[in-house]
PDB file of C-alpha atoms and ligand atoms in Angstrom:
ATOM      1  CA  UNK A   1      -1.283   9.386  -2.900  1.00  0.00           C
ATOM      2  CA  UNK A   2      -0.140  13.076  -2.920  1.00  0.00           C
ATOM      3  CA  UNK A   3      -3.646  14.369  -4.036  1.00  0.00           C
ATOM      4  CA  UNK A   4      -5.446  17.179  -1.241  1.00  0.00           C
ATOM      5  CA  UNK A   5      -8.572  15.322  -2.350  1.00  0.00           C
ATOM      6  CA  UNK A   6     -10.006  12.996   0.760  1.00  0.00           C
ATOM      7  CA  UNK A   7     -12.484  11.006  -1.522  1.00  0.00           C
ATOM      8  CA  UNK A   8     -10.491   9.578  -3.592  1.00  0.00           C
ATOM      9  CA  UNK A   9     -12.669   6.744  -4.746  1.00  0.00           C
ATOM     10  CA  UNK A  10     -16.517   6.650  -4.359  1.00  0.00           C
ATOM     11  CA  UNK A  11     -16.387   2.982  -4.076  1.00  0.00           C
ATOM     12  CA  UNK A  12     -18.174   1.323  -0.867  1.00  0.00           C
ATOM     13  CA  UNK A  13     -15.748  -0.683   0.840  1.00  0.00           C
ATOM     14  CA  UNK A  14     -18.418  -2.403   2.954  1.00  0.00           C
ATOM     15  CA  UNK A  15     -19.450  -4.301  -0.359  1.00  0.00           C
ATOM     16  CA  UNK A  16     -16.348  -6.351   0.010  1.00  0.00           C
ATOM     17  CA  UNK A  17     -16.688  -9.871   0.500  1.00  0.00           C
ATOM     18  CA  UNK A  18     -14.485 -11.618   3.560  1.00  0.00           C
ATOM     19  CA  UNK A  19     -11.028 -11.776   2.805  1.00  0.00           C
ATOM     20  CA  UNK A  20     -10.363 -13.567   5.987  1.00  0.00           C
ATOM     21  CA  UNK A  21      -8.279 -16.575   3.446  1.00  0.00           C
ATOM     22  CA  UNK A  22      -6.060 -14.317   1.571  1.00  0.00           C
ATOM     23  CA  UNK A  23      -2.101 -13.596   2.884  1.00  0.00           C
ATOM     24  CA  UNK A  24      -0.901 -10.129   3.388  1.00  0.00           C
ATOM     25  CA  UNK A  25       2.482  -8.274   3.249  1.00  0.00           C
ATOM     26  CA  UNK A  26       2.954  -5.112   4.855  1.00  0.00           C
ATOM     27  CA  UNK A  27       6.897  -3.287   3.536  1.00  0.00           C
ATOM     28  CA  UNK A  28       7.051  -0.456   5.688  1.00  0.00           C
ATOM     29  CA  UNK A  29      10.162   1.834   5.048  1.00  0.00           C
ATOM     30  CA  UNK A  30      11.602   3.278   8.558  1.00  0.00           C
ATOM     31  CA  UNK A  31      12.906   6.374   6.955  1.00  0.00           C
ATOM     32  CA  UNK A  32      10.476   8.997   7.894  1.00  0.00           C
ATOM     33  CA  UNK A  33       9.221   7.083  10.810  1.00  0.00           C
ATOM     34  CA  UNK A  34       6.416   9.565  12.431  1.00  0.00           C
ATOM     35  CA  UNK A  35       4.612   9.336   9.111  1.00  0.00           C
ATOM     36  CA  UNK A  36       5.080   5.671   7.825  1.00  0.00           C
ATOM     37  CA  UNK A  37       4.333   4.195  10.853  1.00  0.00           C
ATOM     38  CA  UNK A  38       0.978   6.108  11.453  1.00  0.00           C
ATOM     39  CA  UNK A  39       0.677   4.903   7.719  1.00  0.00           C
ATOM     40  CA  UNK A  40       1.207   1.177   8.983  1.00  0.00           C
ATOM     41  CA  UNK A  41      -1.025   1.399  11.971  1.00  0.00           C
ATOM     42  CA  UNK A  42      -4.233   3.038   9.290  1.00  0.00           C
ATOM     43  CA  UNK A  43      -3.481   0.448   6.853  1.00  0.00           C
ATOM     44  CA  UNK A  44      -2.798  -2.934   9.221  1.00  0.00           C
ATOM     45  CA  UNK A  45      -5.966  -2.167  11.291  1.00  0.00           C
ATOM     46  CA  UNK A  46      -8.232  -1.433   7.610  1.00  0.00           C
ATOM     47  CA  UNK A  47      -6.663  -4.812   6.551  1.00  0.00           C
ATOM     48  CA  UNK A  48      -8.219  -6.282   9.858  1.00  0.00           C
ATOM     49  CA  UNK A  49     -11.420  -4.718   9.994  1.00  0.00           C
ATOM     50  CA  UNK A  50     -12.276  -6.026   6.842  1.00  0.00           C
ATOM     51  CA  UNK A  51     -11.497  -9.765   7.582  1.00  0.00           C
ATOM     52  CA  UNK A  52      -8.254  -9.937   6.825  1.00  0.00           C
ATOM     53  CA  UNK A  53      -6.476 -12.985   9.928  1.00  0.00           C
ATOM     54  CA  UNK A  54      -4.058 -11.060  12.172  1.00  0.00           C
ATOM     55  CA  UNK A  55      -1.844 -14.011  11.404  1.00  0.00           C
ATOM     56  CA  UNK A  56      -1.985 -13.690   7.782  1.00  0.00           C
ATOM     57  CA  UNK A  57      -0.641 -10.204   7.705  1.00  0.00           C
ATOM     58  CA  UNK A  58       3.198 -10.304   7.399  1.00  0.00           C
ATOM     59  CA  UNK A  59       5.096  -7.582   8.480  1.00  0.00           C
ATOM     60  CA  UNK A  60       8.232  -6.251   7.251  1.00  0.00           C
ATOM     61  CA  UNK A  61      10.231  -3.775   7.795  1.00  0.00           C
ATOM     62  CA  UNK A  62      13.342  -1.822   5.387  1.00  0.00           C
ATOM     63  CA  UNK A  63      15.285   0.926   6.053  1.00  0.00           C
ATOM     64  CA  UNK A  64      14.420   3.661   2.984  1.00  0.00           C
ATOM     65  CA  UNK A  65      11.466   3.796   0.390  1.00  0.00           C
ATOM     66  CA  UNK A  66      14.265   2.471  -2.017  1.00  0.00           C
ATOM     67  CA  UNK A  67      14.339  -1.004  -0.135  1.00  0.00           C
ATOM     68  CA  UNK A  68      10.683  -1.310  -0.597  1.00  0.00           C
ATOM     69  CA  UNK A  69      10.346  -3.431  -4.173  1.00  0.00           C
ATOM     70  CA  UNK A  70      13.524  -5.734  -2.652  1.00  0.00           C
ATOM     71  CA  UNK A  71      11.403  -6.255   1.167  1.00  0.00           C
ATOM     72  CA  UNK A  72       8.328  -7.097  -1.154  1.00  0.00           C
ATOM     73  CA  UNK A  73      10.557  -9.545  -3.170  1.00  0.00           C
ATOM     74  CA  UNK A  74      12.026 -11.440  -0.408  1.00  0.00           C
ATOM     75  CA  UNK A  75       8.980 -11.899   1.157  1.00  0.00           C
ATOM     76  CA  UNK A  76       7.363 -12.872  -1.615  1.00  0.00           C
ATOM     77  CA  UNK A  77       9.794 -15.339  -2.414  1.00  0.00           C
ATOM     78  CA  UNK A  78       9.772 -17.232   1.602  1.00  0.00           C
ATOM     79  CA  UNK A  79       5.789 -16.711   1.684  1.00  0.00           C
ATOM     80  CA  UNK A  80       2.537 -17.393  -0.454  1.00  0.00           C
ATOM     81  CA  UNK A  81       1.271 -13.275  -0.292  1.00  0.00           C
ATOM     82  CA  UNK A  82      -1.798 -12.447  -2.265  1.00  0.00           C
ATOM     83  CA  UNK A  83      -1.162  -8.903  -2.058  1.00  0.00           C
ATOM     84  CA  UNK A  84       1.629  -6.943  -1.048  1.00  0.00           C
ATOM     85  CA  UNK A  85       1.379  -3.130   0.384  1.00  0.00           C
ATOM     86  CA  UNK A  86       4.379  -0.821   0.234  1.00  0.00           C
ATOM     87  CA  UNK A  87       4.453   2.273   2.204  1.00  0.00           C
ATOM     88  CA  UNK A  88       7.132   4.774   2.567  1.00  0.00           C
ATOM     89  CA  UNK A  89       7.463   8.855   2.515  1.00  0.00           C
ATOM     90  CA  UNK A  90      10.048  10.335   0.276  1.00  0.00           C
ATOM     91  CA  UNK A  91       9.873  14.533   0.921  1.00  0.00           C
ATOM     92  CA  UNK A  92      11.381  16.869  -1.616  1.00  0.00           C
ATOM     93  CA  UNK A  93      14.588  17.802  -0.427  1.00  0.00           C
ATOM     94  CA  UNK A  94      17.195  20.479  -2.067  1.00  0.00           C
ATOM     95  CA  UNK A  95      18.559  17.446  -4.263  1.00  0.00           C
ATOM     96  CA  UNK A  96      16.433  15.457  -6.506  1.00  0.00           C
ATOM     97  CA  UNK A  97      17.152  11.991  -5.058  1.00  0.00           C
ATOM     98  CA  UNK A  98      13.273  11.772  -4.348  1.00  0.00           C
ATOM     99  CA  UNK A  99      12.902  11.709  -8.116  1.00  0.00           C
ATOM    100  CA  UNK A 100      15.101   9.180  -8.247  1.00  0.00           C
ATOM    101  CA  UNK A 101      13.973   7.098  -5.360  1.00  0.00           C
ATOM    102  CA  UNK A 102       9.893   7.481  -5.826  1.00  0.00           C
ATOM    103  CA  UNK A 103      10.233   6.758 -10.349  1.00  0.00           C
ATOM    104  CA  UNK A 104      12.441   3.682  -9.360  1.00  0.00           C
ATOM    105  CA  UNK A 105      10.460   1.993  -6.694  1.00  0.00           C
ATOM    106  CA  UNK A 106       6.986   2.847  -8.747  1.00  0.00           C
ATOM    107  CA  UNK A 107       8.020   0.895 -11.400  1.00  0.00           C
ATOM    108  CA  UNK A 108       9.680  -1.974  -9.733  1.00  0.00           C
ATOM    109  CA  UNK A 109       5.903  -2.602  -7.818  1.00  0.00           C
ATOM    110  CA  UNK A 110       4.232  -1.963 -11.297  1.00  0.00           C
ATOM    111  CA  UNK A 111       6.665  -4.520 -12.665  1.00  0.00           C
ATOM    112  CA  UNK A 112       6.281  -6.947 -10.105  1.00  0.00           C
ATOM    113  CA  UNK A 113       2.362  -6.469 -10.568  1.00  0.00           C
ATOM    114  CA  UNK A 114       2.323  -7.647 -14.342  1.00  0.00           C
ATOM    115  CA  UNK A 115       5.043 -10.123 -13.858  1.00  0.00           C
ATOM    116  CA  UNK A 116       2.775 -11.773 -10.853  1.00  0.00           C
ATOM    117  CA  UNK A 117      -0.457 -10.508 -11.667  1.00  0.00           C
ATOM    118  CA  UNK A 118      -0.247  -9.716  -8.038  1.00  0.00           C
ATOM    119  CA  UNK A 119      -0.840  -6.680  -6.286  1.00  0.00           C
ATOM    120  CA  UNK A 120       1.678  -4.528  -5.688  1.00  0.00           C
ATOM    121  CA  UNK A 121       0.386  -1.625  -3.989  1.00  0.00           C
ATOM    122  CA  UNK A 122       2.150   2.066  -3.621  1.00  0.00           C
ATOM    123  CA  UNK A 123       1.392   3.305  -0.664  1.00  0.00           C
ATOM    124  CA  UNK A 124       4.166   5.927  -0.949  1.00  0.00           C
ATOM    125  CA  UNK A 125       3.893   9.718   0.254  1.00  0.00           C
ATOM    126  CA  UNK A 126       6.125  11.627  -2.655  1.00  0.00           C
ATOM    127  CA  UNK A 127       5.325  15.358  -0.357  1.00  0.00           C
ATOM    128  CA  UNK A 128       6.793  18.588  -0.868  1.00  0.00           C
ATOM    129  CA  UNK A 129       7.118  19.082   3.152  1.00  0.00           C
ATOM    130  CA  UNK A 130       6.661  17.287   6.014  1.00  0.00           C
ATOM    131  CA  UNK A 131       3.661  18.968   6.937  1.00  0.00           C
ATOM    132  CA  UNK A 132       1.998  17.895   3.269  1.00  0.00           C
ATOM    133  CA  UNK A 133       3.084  14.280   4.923  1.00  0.00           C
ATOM    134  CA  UNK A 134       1.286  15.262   8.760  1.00  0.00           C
ATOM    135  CA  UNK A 135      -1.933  15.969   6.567  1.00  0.00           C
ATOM    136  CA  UNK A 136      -2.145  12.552   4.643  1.00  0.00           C
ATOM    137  CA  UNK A 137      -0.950  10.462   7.830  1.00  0.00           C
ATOM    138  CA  UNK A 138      -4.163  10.784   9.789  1.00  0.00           C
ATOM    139  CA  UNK A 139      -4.240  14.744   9.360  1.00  0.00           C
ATOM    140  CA  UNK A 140      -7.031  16.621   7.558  1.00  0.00           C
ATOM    141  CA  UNK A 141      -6.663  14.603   4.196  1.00  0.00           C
ATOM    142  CA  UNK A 142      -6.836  11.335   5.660  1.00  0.00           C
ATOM    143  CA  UNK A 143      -4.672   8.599   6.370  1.00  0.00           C
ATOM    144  CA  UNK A 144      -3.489   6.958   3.328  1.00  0.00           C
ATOM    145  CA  UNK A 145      -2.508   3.822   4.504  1.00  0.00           C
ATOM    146  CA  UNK A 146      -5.930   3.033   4.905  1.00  0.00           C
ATOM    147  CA  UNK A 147      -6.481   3.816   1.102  1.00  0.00           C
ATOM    148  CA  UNK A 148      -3.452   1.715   0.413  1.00  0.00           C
ATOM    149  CA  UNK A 149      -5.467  -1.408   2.502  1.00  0.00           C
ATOM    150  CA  UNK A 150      -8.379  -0.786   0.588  1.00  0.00           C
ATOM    151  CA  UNK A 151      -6.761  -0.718  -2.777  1.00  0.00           C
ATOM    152  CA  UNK A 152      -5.012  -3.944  -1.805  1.00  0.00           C
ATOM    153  CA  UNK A 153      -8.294  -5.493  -0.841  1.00  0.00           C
ATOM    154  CA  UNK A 154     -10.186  -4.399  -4.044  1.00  0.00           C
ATOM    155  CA  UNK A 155      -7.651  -6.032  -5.968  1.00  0.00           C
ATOM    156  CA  UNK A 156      -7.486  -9.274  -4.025  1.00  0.00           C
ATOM    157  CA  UNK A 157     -11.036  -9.991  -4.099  1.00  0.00           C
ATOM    158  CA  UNK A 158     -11.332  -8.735  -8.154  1.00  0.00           C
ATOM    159  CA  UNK A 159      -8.125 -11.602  -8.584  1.00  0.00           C
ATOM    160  CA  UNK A 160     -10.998 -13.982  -6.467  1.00  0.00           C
ATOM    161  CA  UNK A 161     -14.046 -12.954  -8.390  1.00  0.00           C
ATOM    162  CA  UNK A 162     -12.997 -13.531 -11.617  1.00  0.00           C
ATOM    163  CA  UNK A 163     -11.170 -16.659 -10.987  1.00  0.00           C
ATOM    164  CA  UNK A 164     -14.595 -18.022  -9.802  1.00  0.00           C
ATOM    165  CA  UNK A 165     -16.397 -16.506 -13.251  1.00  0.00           C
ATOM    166  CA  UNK A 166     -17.653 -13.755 -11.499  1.00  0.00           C
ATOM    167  CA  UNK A 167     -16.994 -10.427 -13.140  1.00  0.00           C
ATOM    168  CA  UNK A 168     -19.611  -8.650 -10.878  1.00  0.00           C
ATOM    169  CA  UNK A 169     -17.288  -6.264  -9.198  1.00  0.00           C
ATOM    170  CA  UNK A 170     -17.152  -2.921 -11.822  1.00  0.00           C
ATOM    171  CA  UNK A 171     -20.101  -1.007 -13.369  1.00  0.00           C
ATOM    172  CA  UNK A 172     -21.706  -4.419 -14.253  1.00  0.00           C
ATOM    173  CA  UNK A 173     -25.357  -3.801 -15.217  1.00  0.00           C
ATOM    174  CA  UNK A 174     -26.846  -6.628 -14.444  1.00  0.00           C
TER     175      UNK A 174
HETATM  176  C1  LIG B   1      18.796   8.630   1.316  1.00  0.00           C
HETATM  177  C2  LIG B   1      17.346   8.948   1.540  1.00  0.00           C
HETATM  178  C3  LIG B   1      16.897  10.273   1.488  1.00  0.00           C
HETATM  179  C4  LIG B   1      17.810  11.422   1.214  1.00  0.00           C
HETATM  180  N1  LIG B   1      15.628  10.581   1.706  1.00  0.00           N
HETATM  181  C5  LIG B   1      14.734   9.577   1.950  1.00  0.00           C
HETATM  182  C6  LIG B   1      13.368   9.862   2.175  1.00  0.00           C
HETATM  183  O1  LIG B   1      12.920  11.010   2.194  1.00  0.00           O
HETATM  184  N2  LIG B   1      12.538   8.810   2.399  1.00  0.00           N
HETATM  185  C7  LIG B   1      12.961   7.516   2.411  1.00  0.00           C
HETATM  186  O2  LIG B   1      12.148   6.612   2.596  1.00  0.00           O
HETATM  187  N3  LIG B   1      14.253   7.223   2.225  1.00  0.00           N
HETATM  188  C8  LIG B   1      15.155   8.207   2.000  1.00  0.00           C
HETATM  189  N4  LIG B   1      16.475   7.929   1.804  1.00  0.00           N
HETATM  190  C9  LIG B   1      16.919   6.519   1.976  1.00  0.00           C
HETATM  191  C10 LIG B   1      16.733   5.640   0.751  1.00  0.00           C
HETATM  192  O3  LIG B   1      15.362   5.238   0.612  1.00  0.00           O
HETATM  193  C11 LIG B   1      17.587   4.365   0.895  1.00  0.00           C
HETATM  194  O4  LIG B   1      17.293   3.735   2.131  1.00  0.00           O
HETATM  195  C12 LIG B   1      19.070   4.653   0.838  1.00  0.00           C
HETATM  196  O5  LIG B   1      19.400   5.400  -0.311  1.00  0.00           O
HETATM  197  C13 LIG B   1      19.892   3.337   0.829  1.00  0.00           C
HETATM  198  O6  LIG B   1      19.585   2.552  -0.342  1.00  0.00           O
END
């Protein structure tokens, strides 16, 4: 998420199948507002372009990044969510409680992605300032909420392919 590179993957979105069936969740973190609610807006409206039923995207909101792996829990726990997107922004500060805060909520997603064999995506800005964060949140290197929608829809239709024997989706030379 932190990378100055804009093309981050070469893949073509618009080979996505529908995903108007599958269930969202959105954890948005209100610390740092400006930034992850621009992050929000680029990811909720990628989720929608490609398919994805305004009514199937759940919303919730936490106070910090550190509330983000216990939002995605409890959601996942009341609701049937086939993929769940995190987003927060943790800047450096003069302490090193973004160290803390960014290594702990990483691995809770990653272990709530094995456990489930869910998605559990990290849409978290770990910048050094908050201009690094401007530039990723709609700013000259993109918005990368939207590349947090798209990761989450990759891995919701890969979960779909392959439970229908398809294994297509890859380098497959057919
Ligand atoms: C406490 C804190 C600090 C210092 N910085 C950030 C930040 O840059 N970004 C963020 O999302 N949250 C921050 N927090 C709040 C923590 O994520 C958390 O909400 C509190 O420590 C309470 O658990």
């Amino acid at each position: 998420m932190s990378s100055a590179d804009k093309n981050l993957s070469s893949y073509d979105v618009n080979k996505l199948p529908s995903v108007e069936e599958f269930n969202f969740g959105i954890i948005v973190a209100d610390w740092n507002e400006k930034i992850t609610h621009e992050l929000y807006n680029g990811c909720y409206d990628t989720l929608v372009k490609h398919g994805a039923k305004k009514e199937n995207i759940h919303t919730v909101q936490v106070p910090g990044t550190f509330e983000l792996p216990q939002g995605a829990r409890i959601l996942n726990k009341n609701k049937s969510i086939d993929a769940t997107i995190c987003i927060g922004c943790v800047i450096k500060g003069e302490t090193s409680h973004n160290e803390y805060i960014n290594m702990s909520v990483a691995n809770a997603l990653q272990n709530m992605a094995i456990a489930t064999a869910k998605p559990f995506i990290f849409g978290v800005l770990t910048p050094n300032s908050m201009e690094q964060a401007l530039e990723r949140a709609g700013g000259v290197y993109g918005n990368k909420g939207v590349e947090a929608a798209v990761t989450a829809l990759r891995m919701v239709v890969l979960d779909n392919e392959l439970k229908g024997g398809n294994s297509s989706i890859g380098f497959g030379k057919s």
